[in-house]
Every structure is written in C-alpha cells, then in structure tokens.
Amino acid sequence: MQSSDLKNLKIAVVGAGYGGAAAAKALSLLGADVGVYEQATTIREVGAGIGLRPATLERFGQWGIFDAIAKVSSPSDYFEILTATGEPLMKEEWPAAGERKQTRLIHRGDFIDALLGVLPQGMVHLGHRLRTVQDKGGSAVLAFENGATVEADLVVGADGIKSVVRQRLFSDKGPVFSGEHAYRAVVPVDDTHGMVTDDNLRMYIGRGTKVYLLPLRHRGQVSFDITALCADSTWNPRVTKDDLLRTVEGFDPRLVDITRGLDMSTVNIRAVYDIDPVDTWHSDSVVLVGDAAHSMLHHQGQGANSAIEDAGALADALRAADSPREALAHYQAARKPVTDTLQAVSRQGWTEDAIDDVFPGQRPAGQQPAGQAPETSASGTAGTSAAAAAGE
C-alpha cells in the first residue's frame, strides 16, 4: 500500500501480550494510527523464562528495539537434553539466522515490559474487555464491556488462547487439553545447588516428566519449569509441594532439592492447553495473530517467537499489497503453513527414546537409549527436525 494510504489506516489491536504489542510496534512503524485495547487493568505477566530465537531478534533489529530487549536478556549458545539423572542425550547449538546469530533468554514479564515500553504513550488502553466484534466489510466495530465502542479499518485479534475475536468470527472450538500440567517458578541461582554455571537451556527427561532449567543471568535467577503428565484438566489446578515432589522422583537429587525448596506461593500452576488449527485467520477487516490464531504447546518453545513473526509478516504484507484485504490473504498464506507445522510438532512433545528421531546422530558416542517407557500423554512422542525443535 502507498505510504499515504497506510498513514490513513486506523488499526485496533485487541490484546497487549506478545503478539499484540509486537503487532502494534510493527504496524505503527508503517505510519498507521494504532490503538491497543487490553482487558486487564494492569499489565502483569506471570510465568517464567522463554528463549527468543534469531529470527525474532532480526525483527527487533528491523524495528529498532533490539537494544531494549538485549538489556533485559542474556545470550545463550546451545540447548542440551539430559536424562533424569543427568546423562547427556543431545547438545546442539542454536541455529543462527541473519545478523542476530544468537538466542537470548528472557523473563516473560521483562519481555512484555520491554515491548510495551517502546510503544508511544497513550497507545495502550487498559480495562477494555472485548464483548463483540463485527466485520462490516470495509471496517470493523469492537464493543467492550465497559461500554466503549471502537471502529477501525483493520482489527487485529491478539487476545490469546481464549480469543473472543477468534470465537466470534472464525472458530467456536475451545482450547484442547494436552494431558499435562506445567509448574513454573523463578529461583535465585544460588538456590540451584550448583546446577547452573552458564547461560544455556537444559531439559531433563524422566518418565512422564520434563524439567527445564533456563538461566536468567541478568537477573541472577533461573527459570525452573516442570512439565508432568496429569489427567486433571482444571485450568488452574490446586497442587501441593508433595504433588510436585512426586513428579520429580528419580531425578537428579539436586533437582529434587530445588523442588523441595520452592515457595509454592510463587509457583505458576496451570493445565497445558493449545487449540486445533484454525482454517481461516481473517475476514475483510479482521485478522488473528499469535495464540489467537495458533496457540501451541510449549514443548518446542515457539509460541512467543511465532507471535513476533506474525506481527512482522502482517506489517510486511500491508506494505506490499494494494489493499488491506489483499494483505490479509498474503499474510495468512505466508504464516499459516508454518504455524500449522509448529502446532503439530509441539504436540509431539519429547521422550528420551525419541531424541534420536529428533536429533539424528547427535547422541554422544556409546550412549544408547535407556529403554525408558514412552510417555502416554495426548501429545505423543517427538519426531521433528533439529532446526524446528531448536527454533529457526
């Protein structure tokens, strides 16, 4: 689209998470008039650490915000998978891409704060819980529970796994339970009993349980995540310290000690959900990005990175197309095949026996599969390429 047309474009972004904040930044750089509408009255991101991949960092470089992200993150060289007791299964450097030949580890809260911090003051409107969305062809109208209405030339639905935009216009299917729980906490490096000595992500695989140690060196902390099989599909289940200790039975005693030392009031506990692929992401004036379009399980670490790539691809499509409607079709054509694959791969999960399928030839010499029984969760077993698993 011509720059003059882009500057006359009014865009309403629903949601101020990763995808919404990134879309707001990318679209505002086109010169469009962008407003972000977030249901929360304060921004508070719970959870723990994530990895930002090279392609994501390339986008940040293009948008002029790489330094803001770098200040609150640490570079990482490789990803390592070990057995429950610490025997090495796989070690691979993160794939490089473009000029940003690194992966950076960051706390979710710091990431959201950094993204929102580079948006113009007054762009984000809190306390706007979406009630309805109507596509009128050349524009769309949002109605919020606080009584406000907003009409825009383009609405970007970035309102997460429970997206109202998706459910009103594109798919009435709800989130899908994976058969797992995720328990996440941030602990001081000094409380990890010597297990964290560098800036690299490690995953320990046991029978039905995966334990992640993701260093956040810039904070002097470590993201400690346990993903375990559990049939309880309650969205925010009640879990005790004894429950957590049972999930790490047989693991390295130091991992058990970290678990035993957790302050349960600081542990984020949730059942793990994703969504089935959505056939269509856009109408004439409304489009989905991030988890609203393709929420996926966390096993491959692709959720936040995919949301950032969506934002960049949407801005690219608007710049190149002759109209918003044409741009939305190009955006979906570019991104949906990628995220459909990542959703499927993420559902495959990880088991020790599957490491050779995921990373052929990467197992240390003489290290044979331990004969561990495969996981029986709904997510199945792994079977993707190293590049996809580690993030392209």
Coordinates of C-alpha atoms in Angstrom, one line a residue:
M1 CA 0.0 0.0 0.0
Q2 CA 1.1 3.6 -0.6
S3 CA 2.5 5.3 2.4
S4 CA -0.3 7.9 2.3
D5 CA -2.8 5.0 2.5
L6 CA -1.0 3.4 5.4
K7 CA -1.0 6.7 7.3
N8 CA -4.8 7.0 6.9
L9 CA -5.3 3.4 8.1
K10 CA -6.9 3.1 11.6
I11 CA -5.9 -0.2 13.3
A12 CA -7.3 -1.5 16.6
V13 CA -5.3 -4.3 18.2
V14 CA -7.1 -6.5 20.8
G15 CA -4.7 -7.7 23.4
A16 CA -1.4 -6.3 24.8
G17 CA 0.5 -9.6 25.1
Y18 CA 3.5 -10.6 22.9
G19 CA 1.6 -10.7 19.7
G20 CA -0.5 -7.5 20.3
A21 CA 2.5 -5.4 21.5
A22 CA 4.7 -6.6 18.6
A23 CA 1.9 -6.0 16.1
A24 CA 1.3 -2.5 17.5
K25 CA 5.0 -1.7 17.1
A26 CA 5.4 -3.1 13.6
L27 CA 2.1 -1.5 12.3
S28 CA 2.8 1.9 13.9
L29 CA 6.2 1.9 12.0
L30 CA 4.1 1.9 8.8
G31 CA 2.6 5.2 9.9
A32 CA -0.8 3.7 10.7
D33 CA -2.9 5.1 13.5
V34 CA -2.8 2.2 16.0
G35 CA -4.6 1.7 19.3
V36 CA -4.2 -1.3 21.6
Y37 CA -7.1 -2.5 23.8
E38 CA -6.3 -4.8 26.7
Q39 CA -8.8 -6.4 29.1
A40 CA -6.5 -6.2 32.2
T41 CA -6.5 -3.1 34.3
T42 CA -2.7 -3.6 34.9
I43 CA -0.1 -5.4 32.9
R44 CA 1.3 -8.3 34.9
E45 CA 2.8 -11.2 33.1
V46 CA 3.1 -14.4 35.1
G47 CA 5.2 -17.4 34.3
A48 CA 8.9 -17.6 33.9
G49 CA 11.6 -17.7 31.2
I50 CA 11.5 -18.1 27.4
G51 CA 14.0 -18.1 24.6
L52 CA 14.0 -15.5 21.8
R53 CA 15.2 -17.0 18.6
P54 CA 17.4 -15.4 15.9
A55 CA 14.6 -14.7 13.5
T56 CA 12.7 -12.9 16.3
L57 CA 15.8 -10.9 17.2
E58 CA 16.2 -10.0 13.5
R59 CA 12.7 -8.5 13.6
F60 CA 13.6 -6.5 16.7
G61 CA 16.6 -5.2 14.9
Q62 CA 14.4 -4.1 11.9
W63 CA 12.1 -2.3 14.3
G64 CA 14.9 -0.6 16.2
I65 CA 14.2 -2.2 19.5
F66 CA 16.9 -4.8 19.8
D67 CA 18.8 -2.9 22.4
A68 CA 15.7 -2.6 24.6
I69 CA 15.4 -6.4 24.5
A70 CA 19.1 -7.0 25.0
K71 CA 19.2 -5.0 28.2
V72 CA 16.8 -7.5 29.9
S73 CA 18.0 -10.8 28.4
S74 CA 21.1 -13.0 28.2
P75 CA 22.6 -14.6 25.1
S76 CA 22.7 -18.4 25.0
D77 CA 24.9 -20.7 22.9
Y78 CA 23.2 -24.1 23.0
F79 CA 20.4 -26.3 24.1
E80 CA 21.1 -29.5 26.0
I81 CA 18.9 -32.5 26.7
L82 CA 19.8 -35.0 29.5
T83 CA 18.3 -38.0 31.2
A84 CA 16.5 -37.5 34.6
T85 CA 19.8 -38.3 36.3
G86 CA 22.0 -36.1 34.1
E87 CA 23.4 -38.3 31.4
P88 CA 23.8 -36.4 28.2
L89 CA 21.4 -37.2 25.3
M90 CA 21.8 -34.3 22.9
K91 CA 23.6 -31.0 22.8
E92 CA 23.2 -28.6 19.8
E93 CA 24.0 -25.0 19.2
W94 CA 21.0 -22.8 18.5
P95 CA 20.5 -22.3 14.7
A96 CA 21.7 -18.9 13.5
A97 CA 19.9 -16.6 11.2
G98 CA 20.8 -13.2 9.7
E99 CA 22.9 -10.8 11.7
R100 CA 21.5 -11.8 15.1
K101 CA 23.3 -15.1 15.3
Q102 CA 22.1 -15.9 18.8
T103 CA 19.2 -16.9 21.0
R104 CA 18.5 -14.8 24.1
L105 CA 16.8 -15.9 27.3
I106 CA 14.4 -13.5 28.9
H107 CA 11.7 -13.5 31.6
R108 CA 8.2 -13.2 30.3
G109 CA 7.4 -10.2 32.4
D110 CA 10.6 -8.4 31.3
F111 CA 9.7 -9.2 27.7
I112 CA 6.2 -7.7 27.9
D113 CA 7.5 -4.7 29.7
A114 CA 10.2 -4.1 27.1
L115 CA 7.7 -4.4 24.2
L116 CA 5.2 -2.1 25.8
G117 CA 7.9 0.3 26.7
V118 CA 8.7 1.0 23.1
L119 CA 5.1 1.9 22.2
P120 CA 4.1 5.6 22.1
Q121 CA 2.5 6.8 25.3
G122 CA -1.3 6.6 25.1
M123 CA -1.4 3.8 22.5
V124 CA -2.4 1.1 25.0
H125 CA -5.9 1.3 26.6
L126 CA -6.3 -0.9 29.7
G127 CA -9.6 -2.1 31.1
H128 CA -11.2 -2.9 27.8
R129 CA -12.6 -6.4 27.8
L130 CA -14.0 -7.3 24.4
R131 CA -17.6 -8.3 24.2
T132 CA -18.4 -8.4 20.5
V133 CA -16.7 -7.8 17.1
Q134 CA -18.5 -7.1 13.9
D135 CA -16.9 -7.1 10.4
K136 CA -18.7 -4.5 8.2
G137 CA -16.6 -5.2 5.1
G138 CA -14.6 -2.1 4.8
S139 CA -14.2 -1.7 8.6
A140 CA -14.9 -3.5 11.9
V141 CA -16.6 -2.4 15.1
L142 CA -15.5 -3.5 18.6
A143 CA -17.8 -3.3 21.6
F144 CA -16.3 -3.6 25.1
E145 CA -17.8 -4.5 28.4
N146 CA -17.0 -1.0 29.8
G147 CA -19.5 0.4 27.2
A148 CA -16.8 1.8 24.8
T149 CA -17.0 1.1 21.1
V150 CA -14.2 1.4 18.5
E151 CA -14.5 1.4 14.8
A152 CA -11.3 0.7 12.8
D153 CA -10.3 -0.1 9.2
L154 CA -8.5 -3.2 10.5
V155 CA -8.9 -5.1 13.7
V156 CA -6.0 -7.4 14.9
G157 CA -7.1 -10.1 17.2
A158 CA -4.2 -10.8 19.6
D159 CA -6.3 -11.8 22.5
G160 CA -4.8 -15.2 23.3
I161 CA -5.8 -18.8 23.5
K162 CA -9.3 -17.9 24.7
S163 CA -9.7 -15.3 21.9
V164 CA -13.1 -13.6 21.7
V165 CA -12.2 -12.4 18.2
R166 CA -11.5 -16.0 17.0
Q167 CA -14.6 -17.5 18.7
R168 CA -16.9 -14.8 17.3
L169 CA -15.7 -14.8 13.7
F170 CA -13.6 -17.8 12.8
S171 CA -13.9 -20.9 15.1
D172 CA -16.1 -21.8 18.0
K173 CA -13.9 -24.6 19.0
G174 CA -12.4 -24.3 22.5
P175 CA -8.9 -24.9 23.8
V176 CA -7.7 -28.6 23.8
F177 CA -6.2 -30.2 27.0
S178 CA -2.8 -31.8 26.4
G179 CA -2.9 -34.2 29.4
E180 CA -0.1 -32.3 31.1
H181 CA 0.5 -29.7 33.8
A182 CA 3.1 -27.0 33.9
Y183 CA 4.7 -25.8 37.1
R184 CA 6.9 -22.7 36.7
A185 CA 8.9 -20.6 39.2
V186 CA 11.9 -18.3 39.2
V187 CA 14.5 -19.1 41.8
P188 CA 17.9 -17.5 42.6
V189 CA 20.9 -19.1 41.0
D190 CA 22.3 -19.7 44.5
D191 CA 19.3 -22.0 45.2
T192 CA 20.1 -24.4 42.3
H193 CA 22.7 -26.4 44.2
G194 CA 25.4 -25.7 41.6
M195 CA 23.4 -26.9 38.6
V196 CA 23.5 -23.6 36.7
T197 CA 27.0 -22.4 35.7
D198 CA 26.4 -20.9 32.3
D199 CA 23.7 -19.3 30.1
N200 CA 22.4 -22.4 28.4
L201 CA 19.0 -24.0 28.5
R202 CA 18.9 -27.6 29.7
M203 CA 16.0 -30.1 29.8
Y204 CA 16.0 -33.3 31.9
I205 CA 13.6 -36.0 30.7
G206 CA 12.1 -38.6 33.0
R207 CA 9.2 -40.9 32.9
G208 CA 6.3 -38.6 32.0
T209 CA 8.1 -35.5 33.3
K210 CA 10.4 -32.9 31.8
V211 CA 12.3 -30.4 33.9
Y212 CA 13.7 -27.2 32.3
L213 CA 16.5 -25.0 33.8
L214 CA 16.6 -21.7 31.8
P215 CA 19.2 -19.3 33.2
L216 CA 18.3 -15.6 33.5
R217 CA 21.8 -14.4 34.3
H218 CA 21.0 -10.7 34.0
R219 CA 18.5 -11.2 36.9
G220 CA 20.8 -13.6 38.9
Q221 CA 17.9 -16.1 38.6
V222 CA 16.9 -19.3 36.9
S223 CA 13.5 -20.2 35.4
F224 CA 12.7 -23.6 36.8
D225 CA 9.9 -25.4 34.9
I226 CA 8.3 -28.8 35.5
T227 CA 6.0 -30.3 32.8
A228 CA 4.3 -33.5 34.0
L229 CA 1.6 -35.8 32.9
C230 CA -1.7 -35.3 34.7
A231 CA -5.3 -36.1 33.9
D232 CA -6.8 -33.1 35.7
S233 CA -7.9 -30.6 33.1
T234 CA -8.8 -27.9 35.6
W235 CA -7.4 -24.7 34.0
N236 CA -5.7 -23.5 37.3
P237 CA -5.4 -26.8 39.3
R238 CA -4.7 -27.0 43.0
V239 CA -1.3 -28.6 43.5
T240 CA 0.8 -29.2 46.7
K241 CA 4.5 -29.4 47.3
D242 CA 4.1 -33.1 47.7
D243 CA 2.5 -33.4 44.3
L244 CA 5.5 -31.6 42.7
L245 CA 8.0 -33.8 44.5
R246 CA 6.2 -36.9 43.2
T247 CA 6.7 -35.7 39.6
V248 CA 10.5 -35.5 40.1
E249 CA 11.0 -38.8 41.9
G250 CA 14.1 -40.4 40.4
F251 CA 15.6 -37.2 39.0
D252 CA 19.0 -35.8 39.9
P253 CA 18.8 -35.2 43.7
R254 CA 19.7 -31.5 43.2
L255 CA 16.6 -31.1 41.0
V256 CA 14.6 -32.7 43.8
D257 CA 16.2 -30.3 46.3
I258 CA 15.3 -27.3 44.1
T259 CA 11.7 -28.5 44.0
R260 CA 11.6 -29.1 47.8
G261 CA 12.8 -25.5 48.3
L262 CA 10.2 -23.9 46.2
D263 CA 7.9 -21.3 47.7
M264 CA 4.5 -22.6 46.5
S265 CA 3.0 -19.1 46.6
T266 CA 5.4 -18.1 43.8
V267 CA 4.8 -21.2 41.6
N268 CA 2.6 -20.6 38.5
I269 CA 0.5 -23.7 38.1
R270 CA -1.6 -24.4 35.1
A271 CA -3.0 -27.2 32.9
V272 CA -1.4 -27.2 29.5
Y273 CA -3.7 -26.4 26.6
D274 CA -3.5 -25.5 22.9
I275 CA -6.0 -25.1 20.1
D276 CA -6.7 -27.1 16.9
P277 CA -5.6 -25.3 13.7
V278 CA -8.0 -22.7 12.5
D279 CA -9.0 -22.9 8.9
T280 CA -9.2 -19.1 8.3
W281 CA -7.5 -16.3 10.1
H282 CA -9.1 -13.3 8.5
S283 CA -12.2 -11.7 7.1
D284 CA -12.3 -8.5 5.2
S285 CA -11.3 -6.3 8.1
V286 CA -10.3 -8.6 10.9
V287 CA -7.2 -10.8 11.3
L288 CA -5.8 -13.1 14.0
V289 CA -2.2 -13.2 15.3
G290 CA -0.2 -15.1 17.9
D291 CA -2.0 -17.5 20.3
A292 CA -5.4 -16.3 19.0
A293 CA -4.5 -17.8 15.6
H294 CA -2.4 -20.8 16.5
S295 CA -1.8 -21.4 20.3
M296 CA 0.6 -24.3 20.6
L297 CA 2.1 -26.4 23.4
H298 CA 5.4 -25.1 24.8
H299 CA 7.5 -28.2 24.1
Q300 CA 9.3 -26.6 21.2
G301 CA 9.4 -23.1 22.6
Q302 CA 7.8 -21.5 19.6
G303 CA 4.7 -19.6 20.9
A304 CA 6.1 -16.2 21.6
N305 CA 8.5 -16.4 18.7
S306 CA 5.7 -17.2 16.3
A307 CA 3.6 -14.3 17.6
I308 CA 6.5 -11.9 16.8
E309 CA 6.9 -13.4 13.3
D310 CA 3.2 -13.0 12.7
A311 CA 3.4 -9.3 13.6
G312 CA 6.3 -8.8 11.2
A313 CA 4.7 -10.7 8.4
L314 CA 1.4 -8.8 8.8
A315 CA 3.3 -5.4 8.5
D316 CA 5.2 -6.7 5.5
A317 CA 2.0 -7.8 3.8
L318 CA 0.3 -4.5 4.3
R319 CA 3.3 -2.6 2.9
A320 CA 3.4 -4.8 -0.2
A321 CA -0.3 -5.3 -1.0
D322 CA -2.7 -2.9 -2.7
S323 CA -5.4 -3.2 -0.1
P324 CA -5.8 -4.4 3.5
R325 CA -8.0 -7.3 2.2
E326 CA -5.3 -8.5 -0.2
A327 CA -2.6 -8.0 2.6
L328 CA -4.6 -10.3 5.0
A329 CA -4.7 -13.1 2.4
H330 CA -1.0 -12.8 1.7
Y331 CA -0.3 -12.8 5.5
Q332 CA -2.3 -16.0 6.1
A333 CA -0.7 -17.7 3.1
A334 CA 2.8 -16.9 4.4
R335 CA 2.3 -17.8 8.1
K336 CA -0.4 -20.4 8.4
P337 CA 1.6 -23.3 6.8
V338 CA 4.5 -22.6 9.2
T339 CA 2.4 -22.4 12.3
D340 CA 0.3 -25.5 11.3
T341 CA 3.5 -27.4 11.3
L342 CA 4.7 -26.0 14.6
Q343 CA 1.4 -26.8 16.2
A344 CA 1.7 -30.4 15.1
V345 CA 5.4 -30.7 16.1
S346 CA 4.7 -29.1 19.5
R347 CA 2.0 -31.7 20.2
Q348 CA 4.6 -34.5 19.6
G349 CA 6.4 -33.5 22.8
W350 CA 9.6 -35.1 24.0
T351 CA 10.7 -38.5 25.3
E352 CA 14.2 -39.9 25.9
D353 CA 13.6 -42.7 23.3
A354 CA 12.6 -40.1 20.7
I355 CA 15.8 -38.0 20.9
D356 CA 17.5 -40.0 18.1
D357 CA 14.5 -39.2 15.8
V358 CA 14.6 -35.5 16.6
F359 CA 18.4 -35.1 16.5
P360 CA 19.8 -38.0 14.4
G361 CA 23.5 -38.6 15.1
Q362 CA 23.6 -36.1 18.0
R363 CA 23.6 -38.7 20.8
P364 CA 27.1 -38.9 22.4
A365 CA 29.1 -41.9 21.3
G366 CA 28.3 -45.1 23.2
Q367 CA 25.2 -43.5 24.7
Q368 CA 22.3 -45.8 23.9
P369 CA 18.6 -45.2 24.6
A370 CA 17.8 -46.2 28.2
G371 CA 14.8 -48.2 27.3
Q372 CA 12.6 -45.9 29.2
A373 CA 8.9 -46.4 28.6
P374 CA 7.5 -43.7 26.2
E375 CA 5.2 -41.0 27.5
T376 CA 1.5 -41.7 27.2
S377 CA 0.2 -38.2 27.1
A378 CA -2.1 -37.0 24.3
S379 CA 0.8 -35.1 22.9
G380 CA 2.5 -38.3 21.8
T381 CA 6.3 -38.5 21.0
A382 CA 8.8 -36.3 19.2
G383 CA 9.6 -36.6 15.6
T384 CA 10.7 -33.4 14.1
S385 CA 14.0 -31.9 12.8
A386 CA 16.6 -30.4 15.0
A387 CA 16.1 -27.0 13.3
A388 CA 12.4 -27.0 14.0
A389 CA 12.9 -28.1 17.6
A390 CA 15.5 -25.6 18.4
G391 CA 13.8 -22.7 16.5
E392 CA 14.6 -21.4 13.1

